[in-house]
Amino acid sequence: AQSVSQHNHHVILSEAASLELGCNYSYGGTVNLFWYVQYPGQHLQLLLKYFSGDPLVKGIKGFEAEFIKSKFSFNLRKPSVQWSDTAEYFCAVNYLISSGSARQLTFGSGTQLTVLP
Amino acid sequence: SQTIHQWPATLVQPVGSPLSLECTVEGTSNPNLYWYRQAAGRGLQLLFYSVGIGQISSEVPQNLSASRPQDRQFILSSKKLLLSDSGFYLCAWSVYGTSGDLREQYFGPGTRLTVT
């Protein structure tokens, strides 16, 4: 079965620090890639997504992610975090292997980010 | 715009009791609908998805079942709850590209289920 790995389970940063959250997936073919965020008490919402083209994608709230096909990675970055970025972050992959897998997202286990004021 | 409703928001049920969680979608027709369970530290686990009325695909064998009686209604059920059914249940729907690939998934507010 295809998988998504987020190796950082809990990250604690001070405000203004730089952020990088890792995401690795397990298939060398075509994929669509996503980062979702869940703020405390709120719905899961989309931060950014990658389908094709420029491997550096920009999302909302100053987040960006870089797709590196050779490393099967889609890491999330932000140059300077704020206290309001405290949330849980999920990487998700749409594996275009079959019509069945193309209809699904496979999620990583999530990374809890805590930003200290 | 599209909206997903889920109810109830929270539920406490004893072991062995039945379960019915409801999800409805507004603002779209013939959506692909999904049920996920979110457990702490384990991300989102896909339970069921549906491409149309009466069409359900199960991803994980378990104590739960799903039904889609109407185009924009998706129900998660159990005849007898287990302690291990506790968790946060999310309903979602997806937008697809012309090639059938998933382009975005929208989530509802979720239901927190505690089985005692």
mmCIF file of C-alpha atoms in Angstrom:
data_model
loop_
_atom_site.group_PDB
_atom_site.id
_atom_site.type_symbol
_atom_site.label_atom_id
_atom_site.label_comp_id
_atom_site.label_asym_id
_atom_site.label_seq_id
_atom_site.Cartn_x
_atom_site.Cartn_y
_atom_site.Cartn_z
ATOM 1 C CA ALA A 1 0.000 0.000 0.000
ATOM 2 C CA GLN A 2 1.123 3.525 -0.683
ATOM 3 C CA SER A 3 2.180 5.596 2.295
ATOM 4 C CA VAL A 4 3.050 9.113 3.380
ATOM 5 C CA SER A 5 5.642 9.787 6.063
ATOM 6 C CA GLN A 6 5.876 12.823 8.276
ATOM 7 C CA HIS A 7 8.848 12.221 10.525
ATOM 8 C CA ASN A 8 8.404 15.230 12.782
ATOM 9 C CA HIS A 9 5.558 14.505 15.169
ATOM 10 C CA HIS A 10 5.895 17.638 17.283
ATOM 11 C CA VAL A 11 7.901 20.744 16.472
ATOM 12 C CA ILE A 12 8.346 23.618 18.884
ATOM 13 C CA LEU A 13 9.680 26.946 17.600
ATOM 14 C CA SER A 14 9.954 30.497 18.793
ATOM 15 C CA GLU A 15 8.308 33.287 16.818
ATOM 16 C CA ALA A 16 10.357 34.443 13.813
ATOM 17 C CA ALA A 17 12.150 31.117 13.534
ATOM 18 C CA SER A 18 12.177 29.356 10.185
ATOM 19 C CA LEU A 19 10.106 26.246 9.655
ATOM 20 C CA GLU A 20 10.579 23.150 7.572
ATOM 21 C CA LEU A 21 8.308 20.135 7.923
ATOM 22 C CA GLY A 22 9.219 16.968 6.114
ATOM 23 C CA CYS A 23 6.944 14.850 3.949
ATOM 24 C CA ASN A 24 7.966 11.783 1.976
ATOM 25 C CA TYR A 25 5.811 9.511 -0.158
ATOM 26 C CA SER A 26 6.319 6.038 -1.532
ATOM 27 C CA TYR A 27 5.588 6.023 -5.271
ATOM 28 C CA GLY A 28 7.824 7.033 -8.147
ATOM 29 C CA GLY A 29 5.054 7.740 -10.624
ATOM 30 C CA THR A 30 2.635 10.630 -10.983
ATOM 31 C CA VAL A 31 1.245 12.129 -7.810
ATOM 32 C CA ASN A 32 -0.693 15.186 -6.701
ATOM 33 C CA LEU A 33 0.595 16.638 -3.453
ATOM 34 C CA PHE A 34 -1.117 18.641 -0.718
ATOM 35 C CA TRP A 35 -0.510 20.245 2.629
ATOM 36 C CA TYR A 36 -3.462 20.765 4.949
ATOM 37 C CA VAL A 37 -3.583 22.626 8.248
ATOM 38 C CA GLN A 38 -5.893 22.197 11.208
ATOM 39 C CA TYR A 39 -5.955 25.140 13.606
ATOM 40 C CA PRO A 40 -7.298 24.422 17.097
ATOM 41 C CA GLY A 41 -11.050 23.973 16.943
ATOM 42 C CA GLN A 42 -11.258 24.562 13.190
ATOM 43 C CA HIS A 43 -11.814 22.542 10.025
ATOM 44 C CA LEU A 44 -8.998 21.032 8.050
ATOM 45 C CA GLN A 45 -8.135 23.542 5.352
ATOM 46 C CA LEU A 46 -5.859 23.521 2.345
ATOM 47 C CA LEU A 47 -2.522 25.332 2.627
ATOM 48 C CA LEU A 48 -1.154 24.560 -0.819
ATOM 49 C CA LYS A 49 -1.107 21.952 -3.552
ATOM 50 C CA TYR A 50 1.097 20.737 -6.386
ATOM 51 C CA PHE A 51 0.006 19.048 -9.595
ATOM 52 C CA SER A 52 2.717 19.856 -12.140
ATOM 53 C CA GLY A 53 5.024 22.621 -13.339
ATOM 54 C CA ASP A 54 7.192 24.770 -11.071
ATOM 55 C CA PRO A 55 8.206 22.485 -8.177
ATOM 56 C CA LEU A 56 8.178 25.404 -5.752
ATOM 57 C CA VAL A 57 4.600 26.213 -4.853
ATOM 58 C CA LYS A 58 3.331 29.031 -2.724
ATOM 59 C CA GLY A 59 0.294 28.773 -0.500
ATOM 60 C CA ILE A 60 -1.653 30.867 1.923
ATOM 61 C CA LYS A 61 -0.209 32.680 4.936
ATOM 62 C CA GLY A 62 3.350 32.754 3.612
ATOM 63 C CA PHE A 63 3.796 28.992 3.362
ATOM 64 C CA GLU A 64 5.566 27.309 0.474
ATOM 65 C CA ALA A 65 6.572 23.773 -0.420
ATOM 66 C CA GLU A 66 9.100 22.243 -2.756
ATOM 67 C CA PHE A 67 8.526 19.069 -4.742
ATOM 68 C CA ILE A 68 11.729 17.082 -5.204
ATOM 69 C CA LYS A 69 10.866 14.073 -7.326
ATOM 70 C CA SER A 70 14.236 12.365 -6.893
ATOM 71 C CA LYS A 71 13.765 12.415 -3.126
ATOM 72 C CA PHE A 72 10.039 11.596 -3.143
ATOM 73 C CA SER A 73 9.611 14.649 -0.943
ATOM 74 C CA PHE A 74 7.285 17.623 -0.576
ATOM 75 C CA ASN A 75 8.563 19.620 2.380
ATOM 76 C CA LEU A 76 6.663 22.564 3.795
ATOM 77 C CA ARG A 77 8.516 25.773 4.642
ATOM 78 C CA LYS A 78 7.934 29.173 6.119
ATOM 79 C CA PRO A 79 10.740 31.698 6.611
ATOM 80 C CA SER A 80 9.369 33.232 9.801
ATOM 81 C CA VAL A 81 6.640 31.614 11.883
ATOM 82 C CA GLN A 82 4.092 33.408 14.008
ATOM 83 C CA TRP A 83 2.271 32.359 17.150
ATOM 84 C CA SER A 84 -0.888 32.036 15.020
ATOM 85 C CA ASP A 85 0.766 29.256 12.998
ATOM 86 C CA THR A 86 0.342 26.910 15.953
ATOM 87 C CA ALA A 87 -1.642 24.052 14.443
ATOM 88 C CA GLU A 88 -1.418 20.502 13.168
ATOM 89 C CA TYR A 89 -0.085 20.098 9.636
ATOM 90 C CA PHE A 90 -0.871 17.178 7.367
ATOM 91 C CA CYS A 91 0.792 16.142 4.154
ATOM 92 C CA ALA A 92 -1.430 14.242 1.718
ATOM 93 C CA VAL A 93 -0.802 12.485 -1.571
ATOM 94 C CA ASN A 94 -3.095 11.551 -4.434
ATOM 95 C CA TYR A 95 -1.486 8.507 -6.021
ATOM 96 C CA LEU A 96 -2.376 8.264 -9.714
ATOM 97 C CA ILE A 97 -1.773 4.529 -9.933
ATOM 98 C CA SER A 98 -5.299 3.365 -10.637
ATOM 99 C CA SER A 99 -8.770 4.839 -10.949
ATOM 100 C CA GLY A 100 -9.369 3.760 -7.362
ATOM 101 C CA SER A 101 -6.276 5.347 -5.875
ATOM 102 C CA ALA A 102 -6.841 8.493 -7.944
ATOM 103 C CA ARG A 103 -10.066 9.070 -6.021
ATOM 104 C CA GLN A 104 -8.356 9.073 -2.645
ATOM 105 C CA LEU A 105 -5.927 11.039 -0.555
ATOM 106 C CA THR A 106 -3.391 9.248 1.589
ATOM 107 C CA PHE A 107 -2.487 11.320 4.632
ATOM 108 C CA GLY A 108 0.600 11.430 6.759
ATOM 109 C CA SER A 109 0.303 11.129 10.525
ATOM 110 C CA GLY A 110 0.557 14.889 10.999
ATOM 111 C CA THR A 111 2.984 17.284 12.677
ATOM 112 C CA GLN A 112 1.913 19.364 15.622
ATOM 113 C CA LEU A 113 3.596 22.768 15.426
ATOM 114 C CA THR A 114 3.754 24.874 18.568
ATOM 115 C CA VAL A 115 5.046 28.428 18.189
ATOM 116 C CA LEU A 116 6.086 30.116 21.405
ATOM 117 C CA PRO A 117 5.429 33.850 21.655
ATOM 118 C CA SER B 1 -20.276 28.054 -2.238
ATOM 119 C CA GLN B 2 -20.071 24.483 -1.053
ATOM 120 C CA THR B 3 -20.716 23.633 2.587
ATOM 121 C CA ILE B 4 -20.441 20.386 4.518
ATOM 122 C CA HIS B 5 -22.569 19.803 7.580
ATOM 123 C CA GLN B 6 -21.948 17.084 10.123
ATOM 124 C CA TRP B 7 -23.960 16.176 13.178
ATOM 125 C CA PRO B 8 -23.828 15.697 15.951
ATOM 126 C CA ALA B 9 -20.706 17.656 16.830
ATOM 127 C CA THR B 10 -20.002 15.484 19.857
ATOM 128 C CA LEU B 11 -21.398 12.181 20.985
ATOM 129 C CA VAL B 12 -20.863 9.933 23.985
ATOM 130 C CA GLN B 13 -22.176 6.409 23.569
ATOM 131 C CA PRO B 14 -21.845 3.220 25.637
ATOM 132 C CA VAL B 15 -20.167 0.129 24.263
ATOM 133 C CA GLY B 16 -22.617 -2.035 22.359
ATOM 134 C CA SER B 17 -24.951 0.817 21.401
ATOM 135 C CA PRO B 18 -25.728 1.731 17.779
ATOM 136 C CA LEU B 19 -24.292 4.707 15.944
ATOM 137 C CA SER B 20 -25.480 7.016 13.203
ATOM 138 C CA LEU B 21 -23.454 10.008 12.054
ATOM 139 C CA GLU B 22 -24.761 12.170 9.276
ATOM 140 C CA CYS B 23 -23.046 14.291 6.673
ATOM 141 C CA THR B 24 -24.735 16.517 4.117
ATOM 142 C CA VAL B 25 -23.225 18.662 1.399
ATOM 143 C CA GLU B 26 -24.679 21.842 -0.072
ATOM 144 C CA GLY B 27 -23.785 23.721 -3.208
ATOM 145 C CA THR B 28 -22.683 20.833 -5.403
ATOM 146 C CA SER B 29 -24.277 17.880 -7.128
ATOM 147 C CA ASN B 30 -23.101 14.284 -7.450
ATOM 148 C CA PRO B 31 -20.139 14.813 -5.126
ATOM 149 C CA ASN B 32 -17.670 12.088 -4.248
ATOM 150 C CA LEU B 33 -18.022 11.723 -0.490
ATOM 151 C CA TYR B 34 -15.656 10.341 2.120
ATOM 152 C CA TRP B 35 -15.597 9.305 5.762
ATOM 153 C CA TYR B 36 -12.315 9.561 7.650
ATOM 154 C CA ARG B 37 -11.353 8.813 11.229
ATOM 155 C CA GLN B 38 -8.704 10.991 12.833
ATOM 156 C CA ALA B 39 -6.824 9.589 15.809
ATOM 157 C CA ALA B 40 -4.162 11.498 17.703
ATOM 158 C CA GLY B 41 -0.738 10.951 16.173
ATOM 159 C CA ARG B 42 -2.096 8.759 13.403
ATOM 160 C CA GLY B 43 -3.365 11.215 10.842
ATOM 161 C CA LEU B 44 -6.511 10.611 8.834
ATOM 162 C CA GLN B 45 -7.595 7.073 8.053
ATOM 163 C CA LEU B 46 -9.951 6.697 5.111
ATOM 164 C CA LEU B 47 -12.917 4.529 6.097
ATOM 165 C CA PHE B 48 -15.359 4.756 3.184
ATOM 166 C CA TYR B 49 -15.893 6.671 0.002
ATOM 167 C CA SER B 50 -18.833 6.947 -2.334
ATOM 168 C CA VAL B 51 -19.012 8.007 -5.975
ATOM 169 C CA GLY B 52 -22.812 8.021 -6.098
ATOM 170 C CA ILE B 53 -26.095 7.013 -4.483
ATOM 171 C CA GLY B 54 -25.872 3.488 -3.123
ATOM 172 C CA GLN B 55 -22.222 3.105 -4.165
ATOM 173 C CA ILE B 56 -19.898 2.584 -1.220
ATOM 174 C CA SER B 57 -16.272 1.495 -1.155
ATOM 175 C CA SER B 58 -14.805 0.300 2.115
ATOM 176 C CA GLU B 59 -11.145 0.840 2.749
ATOM 177 C CA VAL B 60 -10.685 -0.768 6.144
ATOM 178 C CA PRO B 61 -12.556 -3.823 7.488
ATOM 179 C CA GLN B 62 -14.141 -2.791 10.759
ATOM 180 C CA ASN B 63 -17.200 -2.452 12.893
ATOM 181 C CA LEU B 64 -18.586 0.412 10.841
ATOM 182 C CA SER B 65 -20.690 0.737 7.697
ATOM 183 C CA ALA B 66 -21.700 3.597 5.428
ATOM 184 C CA SER B 67 -24.695 4.392 3.304
ATOM 185 C CA ARG B 68 -25.602 7.038 0.774
ATOM 186 C CA PRO B 69 -29.364 7.273 0.564
ATOM 187 C CA GLN B 70 -29.386 10.605 -1.290
ATOM 188 C CA ASP B 71 -26.998 12.413 -3.613
ATOM 189 C CA ARG B 72 -25.686 14.784 -0.969
ATOM 190 C CA GLN B 73 -26.126 12.678 2.157
ATOM 191 C CA PHE B 74 -23.601 10.251 3.579
ATOM 192 C CA ILE B 75 -24.211 8.276 6.768
ATOM 193 C CA LEU B 76 -21.771 6.384 8.968
ATOM 194 C CA SER B 77 -23.275 3.657 11.129
ATOM 195 C CA SER B 78 -22.558 0.876 13.529
ATOM 196 C CA LYS B 79 -24.830 -1.755 15.026
ATOM 197 C CA LYS B 80 -22.692 -2.202 18.145
ATOM 198 C CA LEU B 81 -19.974 0.257 19.098
ATOM 199 C CA LEU B 82 -16.600 -0.851 20.409
ATOM 200 C CA LEU B 83 -14.252 1.142 22.625
ATOM 201 C CA SER B 84 -11.847 1.305 19.711
ATOM 202 C CA ASP B 85 -14.443 3.213 17.661
ATOM 203 C CA SER B 86 -13.757 6.350 19.691
ATOM 204 C CA GLY B 87 -12.263 9.116 17.604
ATOM 205 C CA PHE B 88 -12.884 12.170 15.495
ATOM 206 C CA TYR B 89 -14.888 11.444 12.340
ATOM 207 C CA LEU B 90 -14.595 13.690 9.338
ATOM 208 C CA CYS B 91 -16.724 13.854 6.228
ATOM 209 C CA ALA B 92 -15.243 15.240 3.028
ATOM 210 C CA TRP B 93 -15.973 15.769 -0.651
ATOM 211 C CA SER B 94 -13.589 16.150 -3.564
ATOM 212 C CA VAL B 95 -13.063 18.065 -6.754
ATOM 213 C CA TYR B 96 -11.529 16.142 -9.673
ATOM 214 C CA GLY B 97 -9.537 17.111 -12.709
ATOM 215 C CA THR B 98 -10.382 16.077 -16.265
ATOM 216 C CA SER B 99 -8.059 13.088 -15.928
ATOM 217 C CA GLY B 100 -9.939 11.825 -12.883
ATOM 218 C CA ASP B 101 -7.234 12.875 -10.454
ATOM 219 C CA LEU B 102 -8.164 14.444 -7.147
ATOM 220 C CA ARG B 103 -7.593 18.208 -7.199
ATOM 221 C CA GLU B 104 -8.889 19.250 -3.794
ATOM 222 C CA GLN B 105 -10.715 17.802 -0.829
ATOM 223 C CA TYR B 106 -12.992 19.808 1.461
ATOM 224 C CA PHE B 107 -13.699 18.750 5.024
ATOM 225 C CA GLY B 108 -16.595 19.121 7.390
ATOM 226 C CA PRO B 109 -16.325 20.215 11.031
ATOM 227 C CA GLY B 110 -16.208 16.642 12.337
ATOM 228 C CA THR B 111 -17.898 14.606 15.050
ATOM 229 C CA ARG B 112 -16.075 13.735 18.258
ATOM 230 C CA LEU B 113 -17.227 10.244 19.315
ATOM 231 C CA THR B 114 -16.402 8.849 22.730
ATOM 232 C CA VAL B 115 -17.374 5.254 23.438
ATOM 233 C CA THR B 116 -17.537 4.498 27.149
#
